Short mmCIF file of C-alpha atoms in Angstrom, two decimals:
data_model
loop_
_atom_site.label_atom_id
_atom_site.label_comp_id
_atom_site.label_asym_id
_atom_site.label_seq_id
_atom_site.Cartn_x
_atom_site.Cartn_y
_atom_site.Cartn_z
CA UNK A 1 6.58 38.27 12.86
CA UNK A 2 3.47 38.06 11.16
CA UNK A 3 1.94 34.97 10.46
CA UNK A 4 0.05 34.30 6.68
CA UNK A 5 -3.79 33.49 7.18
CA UNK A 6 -3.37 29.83 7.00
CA UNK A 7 -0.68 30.10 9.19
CA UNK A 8 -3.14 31.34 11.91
CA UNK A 9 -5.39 28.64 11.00
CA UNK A 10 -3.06 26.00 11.85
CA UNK A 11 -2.34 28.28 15.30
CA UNK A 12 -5.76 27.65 16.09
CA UNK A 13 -6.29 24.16 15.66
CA UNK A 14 -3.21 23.52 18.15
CA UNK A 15 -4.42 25.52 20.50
CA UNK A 16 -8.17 24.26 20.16
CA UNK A 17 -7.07 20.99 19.73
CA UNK A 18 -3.92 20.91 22.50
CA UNK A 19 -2.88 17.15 20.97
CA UNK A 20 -2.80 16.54 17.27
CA UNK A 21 -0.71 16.53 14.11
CA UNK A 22 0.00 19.12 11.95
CA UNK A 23 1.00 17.36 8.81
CA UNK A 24 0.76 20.40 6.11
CA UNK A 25 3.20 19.53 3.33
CA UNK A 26 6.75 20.35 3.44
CA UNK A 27 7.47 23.84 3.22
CA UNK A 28 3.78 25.40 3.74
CA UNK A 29 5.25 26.88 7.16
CA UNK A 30 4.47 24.25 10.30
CA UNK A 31 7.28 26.01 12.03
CA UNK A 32 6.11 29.09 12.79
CA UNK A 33 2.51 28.76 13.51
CA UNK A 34 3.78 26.08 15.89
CA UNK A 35 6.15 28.12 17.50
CA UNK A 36 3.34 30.75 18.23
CA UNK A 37 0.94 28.49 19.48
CA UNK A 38 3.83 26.21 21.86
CA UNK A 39 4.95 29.74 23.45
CA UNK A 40 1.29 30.41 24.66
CA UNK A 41 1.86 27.30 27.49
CA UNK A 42 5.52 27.11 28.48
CA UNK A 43 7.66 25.67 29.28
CA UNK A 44 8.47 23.74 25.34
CA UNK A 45 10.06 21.15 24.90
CA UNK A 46 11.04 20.76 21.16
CA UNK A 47 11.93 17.19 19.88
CA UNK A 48 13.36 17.51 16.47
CA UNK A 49 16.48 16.12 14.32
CA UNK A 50 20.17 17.32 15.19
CA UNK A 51 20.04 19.75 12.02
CA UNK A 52 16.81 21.08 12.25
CA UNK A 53 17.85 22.51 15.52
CA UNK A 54 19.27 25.90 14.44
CA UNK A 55 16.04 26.59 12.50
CA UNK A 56 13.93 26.15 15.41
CA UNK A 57 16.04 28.67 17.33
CA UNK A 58 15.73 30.91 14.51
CA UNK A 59 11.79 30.43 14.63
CA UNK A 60 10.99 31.56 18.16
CA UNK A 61 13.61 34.15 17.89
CA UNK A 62 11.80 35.92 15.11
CA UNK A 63 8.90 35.98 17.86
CA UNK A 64 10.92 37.54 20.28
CA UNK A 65 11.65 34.35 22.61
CA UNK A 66 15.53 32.30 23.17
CA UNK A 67 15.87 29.07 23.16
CA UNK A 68 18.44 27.19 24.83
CA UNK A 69 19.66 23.99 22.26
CA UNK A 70 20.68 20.93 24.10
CA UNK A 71 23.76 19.48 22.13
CA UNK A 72 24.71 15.86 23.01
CA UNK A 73 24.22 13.33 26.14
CA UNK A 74 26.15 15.57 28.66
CA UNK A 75 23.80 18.27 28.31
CA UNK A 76 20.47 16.45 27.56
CA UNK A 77 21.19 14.86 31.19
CA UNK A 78 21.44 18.31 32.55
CA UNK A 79 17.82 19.32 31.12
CA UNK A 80 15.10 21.38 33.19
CA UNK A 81 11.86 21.95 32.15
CA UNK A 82 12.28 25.40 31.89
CA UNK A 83 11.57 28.10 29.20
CA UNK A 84 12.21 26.77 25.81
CA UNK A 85 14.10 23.84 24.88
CA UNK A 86 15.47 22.25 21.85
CA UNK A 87 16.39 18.47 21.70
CA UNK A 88 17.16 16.00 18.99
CA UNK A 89 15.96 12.79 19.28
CA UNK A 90 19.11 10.79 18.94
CA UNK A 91 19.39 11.71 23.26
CA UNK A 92 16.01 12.70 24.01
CA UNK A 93 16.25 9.15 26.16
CA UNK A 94 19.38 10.65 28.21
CA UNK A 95 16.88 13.26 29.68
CA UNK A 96 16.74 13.08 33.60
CA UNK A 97 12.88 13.13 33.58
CA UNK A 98 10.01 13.25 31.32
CA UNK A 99 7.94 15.51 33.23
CA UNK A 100 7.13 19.10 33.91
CA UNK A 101 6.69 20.64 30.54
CA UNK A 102 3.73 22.82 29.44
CA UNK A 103 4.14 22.16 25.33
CA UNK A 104 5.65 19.20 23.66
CA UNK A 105 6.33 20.09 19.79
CA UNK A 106 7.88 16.51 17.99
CA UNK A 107 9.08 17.59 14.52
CA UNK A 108 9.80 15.03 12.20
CA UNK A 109 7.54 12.63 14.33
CA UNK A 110 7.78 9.99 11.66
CA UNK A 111 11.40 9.21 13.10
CA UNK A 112 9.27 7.82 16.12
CA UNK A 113 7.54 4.89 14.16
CA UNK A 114 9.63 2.20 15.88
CA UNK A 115 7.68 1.23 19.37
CA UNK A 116 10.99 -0.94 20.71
CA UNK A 117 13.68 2.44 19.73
CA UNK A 118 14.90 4.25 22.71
CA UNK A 119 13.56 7.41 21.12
CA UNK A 120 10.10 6.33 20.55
CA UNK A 121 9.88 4.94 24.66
CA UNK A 122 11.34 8.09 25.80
CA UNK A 123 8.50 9.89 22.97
CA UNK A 124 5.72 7.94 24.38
CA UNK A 125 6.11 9.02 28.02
CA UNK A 126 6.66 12.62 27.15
CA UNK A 127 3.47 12.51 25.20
CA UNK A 128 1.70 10.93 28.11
CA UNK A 129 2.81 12.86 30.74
CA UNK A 130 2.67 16.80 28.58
CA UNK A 131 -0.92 18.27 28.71
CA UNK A 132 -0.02 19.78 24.95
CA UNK A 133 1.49 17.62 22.54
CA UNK A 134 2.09 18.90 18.62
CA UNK A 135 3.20 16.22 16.35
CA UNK A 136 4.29 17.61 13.01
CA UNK A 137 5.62 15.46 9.75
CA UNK A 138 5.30 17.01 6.14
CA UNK A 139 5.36 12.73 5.11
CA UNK A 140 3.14 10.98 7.72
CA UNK A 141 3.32 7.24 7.09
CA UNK A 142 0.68 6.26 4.96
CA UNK A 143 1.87 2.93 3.02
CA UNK A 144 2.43 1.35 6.58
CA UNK A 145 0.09 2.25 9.15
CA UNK A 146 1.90 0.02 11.51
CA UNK A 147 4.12 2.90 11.83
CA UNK A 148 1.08 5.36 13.00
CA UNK A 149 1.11 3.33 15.99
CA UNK A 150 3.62 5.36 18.49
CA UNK A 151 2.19 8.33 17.42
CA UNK A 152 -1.15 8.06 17.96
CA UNK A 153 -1.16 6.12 21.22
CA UNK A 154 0.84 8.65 22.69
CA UNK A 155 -1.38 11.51 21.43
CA UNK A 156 -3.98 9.40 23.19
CA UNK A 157 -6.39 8.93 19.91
CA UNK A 158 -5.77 5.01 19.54
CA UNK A 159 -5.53 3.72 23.31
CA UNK A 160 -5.68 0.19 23.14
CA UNK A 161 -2.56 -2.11 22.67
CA UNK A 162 0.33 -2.05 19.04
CA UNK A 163 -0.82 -5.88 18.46
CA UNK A 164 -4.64 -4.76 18.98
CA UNK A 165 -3.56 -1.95 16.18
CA UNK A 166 -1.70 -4.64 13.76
CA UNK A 167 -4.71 -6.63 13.63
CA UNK A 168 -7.30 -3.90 12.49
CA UNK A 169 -5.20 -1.72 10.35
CA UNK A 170 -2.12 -3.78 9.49
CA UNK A 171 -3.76 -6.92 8.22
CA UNK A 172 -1.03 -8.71 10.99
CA UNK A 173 -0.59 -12.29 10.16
CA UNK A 174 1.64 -15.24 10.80
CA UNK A 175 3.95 -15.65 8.48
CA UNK A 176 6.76 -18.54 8.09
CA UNK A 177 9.45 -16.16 9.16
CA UNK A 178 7.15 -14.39 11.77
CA UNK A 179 4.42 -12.00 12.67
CA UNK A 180 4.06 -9.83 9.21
CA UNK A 181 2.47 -6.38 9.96
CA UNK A 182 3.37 -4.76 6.61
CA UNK A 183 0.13 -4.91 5.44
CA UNK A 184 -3.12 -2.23 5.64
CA UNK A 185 -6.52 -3.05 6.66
CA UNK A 186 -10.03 -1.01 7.52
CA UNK A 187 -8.51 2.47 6.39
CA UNK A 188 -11.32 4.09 5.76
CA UNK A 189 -11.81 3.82 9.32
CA UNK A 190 -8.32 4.62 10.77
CA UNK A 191 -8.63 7.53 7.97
CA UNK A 192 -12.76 8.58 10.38
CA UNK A 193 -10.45 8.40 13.86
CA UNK A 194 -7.44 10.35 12.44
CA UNK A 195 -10.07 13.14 10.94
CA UNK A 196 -10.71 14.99 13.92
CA UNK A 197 -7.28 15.44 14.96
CA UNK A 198 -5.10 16.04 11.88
CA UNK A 199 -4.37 18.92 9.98
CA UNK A 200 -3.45 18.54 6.35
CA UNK A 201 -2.84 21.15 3.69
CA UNK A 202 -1.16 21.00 0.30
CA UNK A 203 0.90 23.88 -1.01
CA UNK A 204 -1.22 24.20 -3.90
CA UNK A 205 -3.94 24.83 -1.50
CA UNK A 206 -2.75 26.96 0.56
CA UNK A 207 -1.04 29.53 -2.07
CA UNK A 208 -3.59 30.96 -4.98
CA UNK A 209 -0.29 31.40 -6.91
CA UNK A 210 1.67 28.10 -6.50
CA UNK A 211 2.61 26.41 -9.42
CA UNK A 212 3.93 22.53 -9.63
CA UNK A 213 6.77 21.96 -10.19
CA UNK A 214 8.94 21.53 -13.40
CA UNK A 215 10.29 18.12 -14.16
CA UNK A 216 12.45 17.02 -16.91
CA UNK A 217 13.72 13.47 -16.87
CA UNK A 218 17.70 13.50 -18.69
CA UNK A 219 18.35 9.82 -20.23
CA UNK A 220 21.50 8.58 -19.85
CA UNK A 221 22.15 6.24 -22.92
CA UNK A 222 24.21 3.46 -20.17
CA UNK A 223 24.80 0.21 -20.73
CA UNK A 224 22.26 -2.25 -18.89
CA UNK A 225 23.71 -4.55 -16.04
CA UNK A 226 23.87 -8.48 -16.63
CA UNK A 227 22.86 -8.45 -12.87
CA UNK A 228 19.36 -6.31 -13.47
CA UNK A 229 18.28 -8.36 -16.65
CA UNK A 230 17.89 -11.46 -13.80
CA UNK A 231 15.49 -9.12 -11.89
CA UNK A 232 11.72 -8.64 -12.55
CA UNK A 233 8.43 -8.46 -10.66
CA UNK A 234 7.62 -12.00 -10.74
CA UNK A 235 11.14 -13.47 -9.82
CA UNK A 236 11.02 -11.06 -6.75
CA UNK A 237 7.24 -12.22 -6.36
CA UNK A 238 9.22 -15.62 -6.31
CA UNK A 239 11.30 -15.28 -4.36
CA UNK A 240 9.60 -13.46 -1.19
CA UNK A 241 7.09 -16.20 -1.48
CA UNK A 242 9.61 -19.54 -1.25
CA UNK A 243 13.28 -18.44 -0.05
CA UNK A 244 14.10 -17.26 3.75
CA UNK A 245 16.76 -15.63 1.51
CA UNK A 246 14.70 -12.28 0.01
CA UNK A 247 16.66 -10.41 1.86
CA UNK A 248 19.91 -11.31 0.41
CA UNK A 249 18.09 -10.83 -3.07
CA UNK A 250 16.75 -7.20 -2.00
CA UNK A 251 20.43 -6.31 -0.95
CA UNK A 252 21.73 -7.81 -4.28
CA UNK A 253 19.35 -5.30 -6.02
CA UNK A 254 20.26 -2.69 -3.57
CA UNK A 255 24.02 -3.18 -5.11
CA UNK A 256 23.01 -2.94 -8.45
CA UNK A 257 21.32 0.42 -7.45
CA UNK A 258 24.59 1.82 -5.89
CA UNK A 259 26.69 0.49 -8.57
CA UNK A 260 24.30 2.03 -11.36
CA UNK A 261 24.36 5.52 -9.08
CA UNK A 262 28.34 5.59 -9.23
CA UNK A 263 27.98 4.42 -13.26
CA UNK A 264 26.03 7.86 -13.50
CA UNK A 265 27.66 10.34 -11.38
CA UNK A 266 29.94 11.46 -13.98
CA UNK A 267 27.42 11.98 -16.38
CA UNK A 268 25.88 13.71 -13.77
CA UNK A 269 28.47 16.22 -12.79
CA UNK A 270 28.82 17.35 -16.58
CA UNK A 271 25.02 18.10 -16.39
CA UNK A 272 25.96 20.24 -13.72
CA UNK A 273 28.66 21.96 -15.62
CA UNK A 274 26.12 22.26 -18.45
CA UNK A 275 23.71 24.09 -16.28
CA UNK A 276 25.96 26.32 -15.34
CA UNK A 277 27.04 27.36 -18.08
CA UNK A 278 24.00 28.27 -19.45
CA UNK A 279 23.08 30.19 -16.18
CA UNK A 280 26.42 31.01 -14.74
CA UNK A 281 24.45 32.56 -11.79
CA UNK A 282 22.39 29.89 -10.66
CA UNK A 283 22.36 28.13 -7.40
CA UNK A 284 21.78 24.22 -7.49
CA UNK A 285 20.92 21.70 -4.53
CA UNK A 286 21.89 18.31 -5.92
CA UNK A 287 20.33 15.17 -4.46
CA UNK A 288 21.72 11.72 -4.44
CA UNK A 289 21.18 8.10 -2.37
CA UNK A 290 24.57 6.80 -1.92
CA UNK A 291 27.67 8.73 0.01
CA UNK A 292 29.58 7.44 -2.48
CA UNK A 293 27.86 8.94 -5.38
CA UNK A 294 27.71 12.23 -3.39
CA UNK A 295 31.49 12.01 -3.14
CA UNK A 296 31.92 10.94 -6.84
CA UNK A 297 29.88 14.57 -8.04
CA UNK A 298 32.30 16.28 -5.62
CA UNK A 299 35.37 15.55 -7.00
CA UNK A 300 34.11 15.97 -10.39
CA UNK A 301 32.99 19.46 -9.65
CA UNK A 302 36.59 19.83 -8.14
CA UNK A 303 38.45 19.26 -11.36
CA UNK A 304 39.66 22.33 -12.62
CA UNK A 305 37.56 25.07 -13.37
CA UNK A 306 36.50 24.04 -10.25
CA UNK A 307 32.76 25.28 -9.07
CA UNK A 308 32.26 26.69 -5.31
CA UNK A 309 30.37 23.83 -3.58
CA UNK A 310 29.84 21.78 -0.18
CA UNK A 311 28.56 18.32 0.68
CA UNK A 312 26.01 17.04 3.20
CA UNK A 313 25.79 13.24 4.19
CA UNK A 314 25.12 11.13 7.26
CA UNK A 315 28.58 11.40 8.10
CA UNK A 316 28.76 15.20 7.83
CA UNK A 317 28.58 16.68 12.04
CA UNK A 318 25.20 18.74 12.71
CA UNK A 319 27.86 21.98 13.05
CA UNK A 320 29.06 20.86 9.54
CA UNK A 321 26.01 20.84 8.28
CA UNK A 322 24.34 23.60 9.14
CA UNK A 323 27.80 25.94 8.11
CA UNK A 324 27.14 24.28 4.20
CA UNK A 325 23.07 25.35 4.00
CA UNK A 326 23.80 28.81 5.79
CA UNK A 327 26.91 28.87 3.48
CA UNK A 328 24.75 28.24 0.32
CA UNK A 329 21.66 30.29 1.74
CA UNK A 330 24.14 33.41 1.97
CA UNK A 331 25.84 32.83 -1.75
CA UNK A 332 28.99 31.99 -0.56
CA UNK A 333 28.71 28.49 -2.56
CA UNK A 334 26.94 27.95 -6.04
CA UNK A 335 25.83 24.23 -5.41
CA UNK A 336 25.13 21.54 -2.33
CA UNK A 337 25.21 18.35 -2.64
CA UNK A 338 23.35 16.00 0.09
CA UNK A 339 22.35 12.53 0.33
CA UNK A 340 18.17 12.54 0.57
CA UNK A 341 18.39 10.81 4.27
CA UNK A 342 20.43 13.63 4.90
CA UNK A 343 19.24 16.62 3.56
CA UNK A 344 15.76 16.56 3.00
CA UNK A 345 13.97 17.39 6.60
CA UNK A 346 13.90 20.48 8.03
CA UNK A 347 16.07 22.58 5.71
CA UNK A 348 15.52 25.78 4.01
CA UNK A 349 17.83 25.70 0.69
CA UNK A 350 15.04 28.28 -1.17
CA UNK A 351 18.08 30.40 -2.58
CA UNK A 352 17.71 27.77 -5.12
CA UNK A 353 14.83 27.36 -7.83
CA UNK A 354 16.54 24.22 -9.18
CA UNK A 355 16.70 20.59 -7.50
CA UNK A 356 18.69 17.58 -9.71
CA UNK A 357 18.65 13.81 -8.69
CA UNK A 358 22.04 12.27 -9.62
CA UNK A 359 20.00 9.35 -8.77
CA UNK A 360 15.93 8.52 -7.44
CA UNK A 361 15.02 5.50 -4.73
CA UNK A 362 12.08 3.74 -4.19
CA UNK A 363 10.81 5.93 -1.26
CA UNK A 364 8.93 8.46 -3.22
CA UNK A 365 7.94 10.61 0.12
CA UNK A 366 11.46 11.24 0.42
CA UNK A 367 12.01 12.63 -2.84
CA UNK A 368 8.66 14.99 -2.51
CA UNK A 369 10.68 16.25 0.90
CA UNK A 370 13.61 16.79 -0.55
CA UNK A 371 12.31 18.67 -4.07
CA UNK A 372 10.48 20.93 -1.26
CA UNK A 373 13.70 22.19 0.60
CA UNK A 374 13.67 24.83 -2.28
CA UNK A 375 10.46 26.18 -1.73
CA UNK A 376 9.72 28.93 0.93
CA UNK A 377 6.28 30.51 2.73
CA UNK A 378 7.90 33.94 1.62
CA UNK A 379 9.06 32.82 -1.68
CA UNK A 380 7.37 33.74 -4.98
CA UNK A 381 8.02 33.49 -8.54
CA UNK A 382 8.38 30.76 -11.36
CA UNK A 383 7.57 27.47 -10.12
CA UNK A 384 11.22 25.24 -8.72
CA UNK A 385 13.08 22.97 -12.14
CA UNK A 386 13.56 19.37 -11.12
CA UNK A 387 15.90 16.93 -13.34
#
C-alpha cells in the first residue's frame, strides 16, 4: 500500500529518530506510516488497547506482513519476541520477559501516564530495554504534564527522577491533603526538550482540502436542577480551598451530570428519528458519557419502527466490539452508539459523515477523538456534521 507524502514524512522521522512520538491528530494516518517504518527492524512488539487490535492486524497486512494478536493472560505469558506481535496493555505485565524485540510501537501511550500502574512499569522496561521505541497518541497530555512523565523517561529524553520532573514542570507542592502535582511550570522549556523528538501535524495541515467541521448545538428547553443552582465557580473555588470533602462535592456534581444525561436521552433519541427521516440513508455514530444514557437511546431506538443499531460501552467484550464497528463499517446497521471512554481511540467509523453527543464532559480531548473516528486518510468530501 502506498503511503500519502506526509505519511512518508512521518516514516522518516521514526526511522531517523528510532525513539520519539508521533502525535499527528486523530485520524491523519499514524498507523500506517508506523507500521512501515516498525517492519524495517523486527521483531515488533505492538502495545495498544484491546479494540484497536484488529486494526493493527489489518495495517501490516495491507503491507504484506501477519501478525499474531495476543488475546488475554494465558497467551501474553506464552509471548516470544518473534515476528510481529500485538498486545493490549491491560496484560502487557503478564509477559514472560521484556526483552528481545527490535521495534516497540505504544499506541494510545497516554494510557501509560500513571508511573505506580502495572502497565506503565511493564511500559517503562520495554522502552528501556527496545533499541526503537514509537510512542503514538492523537491527545498527548498537555493540561497535566505530570502525566508526560512515563513517557518521556522511558523514551530516554527526561532522565532524571518523576519528583525531579514535578518540581520543574508540575509546580509540585505540599498541600494539606498531600503532595499536589496538578499544576504546570517552565513549559516553554519542557515545550524546547520535547521539540526535537515529537512529531505533530493537524489535519488541516496535512490535507489542502480539509474542511472543519460542522457544529450545530440543539437546545433542549429542560427544566434546571435545584441541585445545579447550589453550584458555581466560586462555591467550588470554596470548597477545594477549606473542605477535605471536594471530592464528595465533585461526585455530587458528577450525579447531577448523569442524572441531566438520562433527563436528555429521550429527547435525544427523537433527534435521531428526526435525522433520519430527513436522510433515511444516513449512517450516525452517537456519542454519550454514561452507560446508562447509552442504554436509554437504545431502547428508544428499539420502540417500534425500530432502527438497525448496536451499542459499544466499557462493558461491551473486545470481540463484541469490534463485530458492531465492522457491522456498521459494512452497512449492516444504520447507527452506533458508544460511550466516549469507549469508542473514541483507535476506531475507524468513516462510513459516517455525522457524529451527535447525547451528552458532552469536561474532557474536551476526548470529544476532539471521538468527532475524529469519522474521518479517514482516504476519505474526501463535505466536511463531518456534529450536534
Amino acid at each position: 500500500m502506498k503511503l500519502f507524502p506526509h505519511q512518508e514524512v512521518a516514516k522518516q522521522f521514526l526511522l531517523d529518530k528510532k525513539r520519539c512520538i508521533l502525535a499527528d491528530s486523530p485520524r491523519v494516518g499514524k498507523s500506517l506510516a508506523t507500521a512501515s517504518a516498525a517492519i524495517q527492524h523486527l521483531p515488533v512488539l505492538v502495545v495498544c488497547p484491546a479494540v484497536v487490535k484488529p486494526g493493527w492486524s489489518k495495517t501490516f497486512a495491507a503491507i504484506g506482513h501477519s501478525v499474531q494478536e495476543i488475546n488475554g493472560r494465558k497467551q501474553a505469558k506464552e509471548v516470544k519476541a518473534e515476528g510481529i506481535v500485538v498486545i493490549n496493555y491491560d496484560v502487557l505485565h503478564d509477559m514472560p520477559t521484556l526483552d528481545g524485540w527490535g521495534t516497540l510501537v505504544l499506541d494510545e501511550v497516554h494510557r501509560i501516564q500513571t508511573p505506580t500502574a502495572k502497565r506503565t512499569k511493564a511500559a517503562i522496561k520495554l522502552m528501556k530495554t527496545t533499541p526503537r521505541v514509537y510512542a503514538l497518541s492523537g491527545t498527548i497530555p498537555s493540561n497535566r504534564p505530570i502525566e508526560l512523565w512515563p513517557i518521556l523517561h522511558g523514551l530516554g529524553i527526561y532522565k532524571r527522577s518523576w519528583m525531579e520532573f514535578a518540581c520543574r514542570y508540575a509546580k509540585a507542592w505540599q498541600s494539606p491533603w498531600g503532595l499536589d502535582v496538578s499544576g504546570a511550570s517552565n513549559i516553554p522549556e519542557l515545550r524546547e526538550k520535547l521539540k526535537p523528538w515529537v512529531l505533530r501535524r493537524k489535519r488541516a495541515d496535512v490535507f489542502t482540502n480539509y474542511q472543519q467541521p460542522v457544529v450545530s448545538l440543539v437546545e433542549l428547553d429542560l427544566p434546571v436542577d435545584k441541585r445545579e443552582k447550589q453550584f458555581d465557580a466560586d462555591s467550588i473555588s470554596d470548597l477545594a480551598a477549606n473542605s477535605p470533602d471536594v471530592v464528595l462535592a465533585l461526585e455530587g456534581i458528577s450525579e447531577i451530570m448523569r442524572e441531566a444525561g438520562e433527563l436528555k436521552a429521550p429527547h435525544a433519541a427523537e433527534f435521531i428519528r428526526s435525522k433520519i427521516e430527513q436522510e433515511p440513508d444516513e449512517p450516525l455514530v452517537v456519542f454519550a458519557w454514561h452507560k446508562s444514557v447509552v442504554q436509554i437511546l437504545s431502547d428508544a431506538l428499539n420502540v417500534s419502527p425500530a432502527i438497525p443499531h448496536l451499542t459499544v460501552t466499557g462493558a461491551t467484550s473486545a470481540t463484541q466490539k469490534q463485530e458492531a464497528i465492522e457491522s456498521f463499517q459494512a452497512g449492516k446497521i444504520q447507527v452506533i452508539i458508544g460511550n466516549v471512554s469507549s469508542m473514541s481511540e483507535g476506531v475507524d467509523l468513516s462510513r459516517s459523515s455525522t457524529v451527535i453527543f447525547a451528552e458532552s464532559t469536561w474532557a474536551t480531548s476526548a470529544l476532539e477523538q471521538a468527532s475524529a473516528r469519522v474521518e479517514n486518510v482516504n476519505k474526501n468530501g463535505c466536511a463531518p456534521s456534529i450536534y
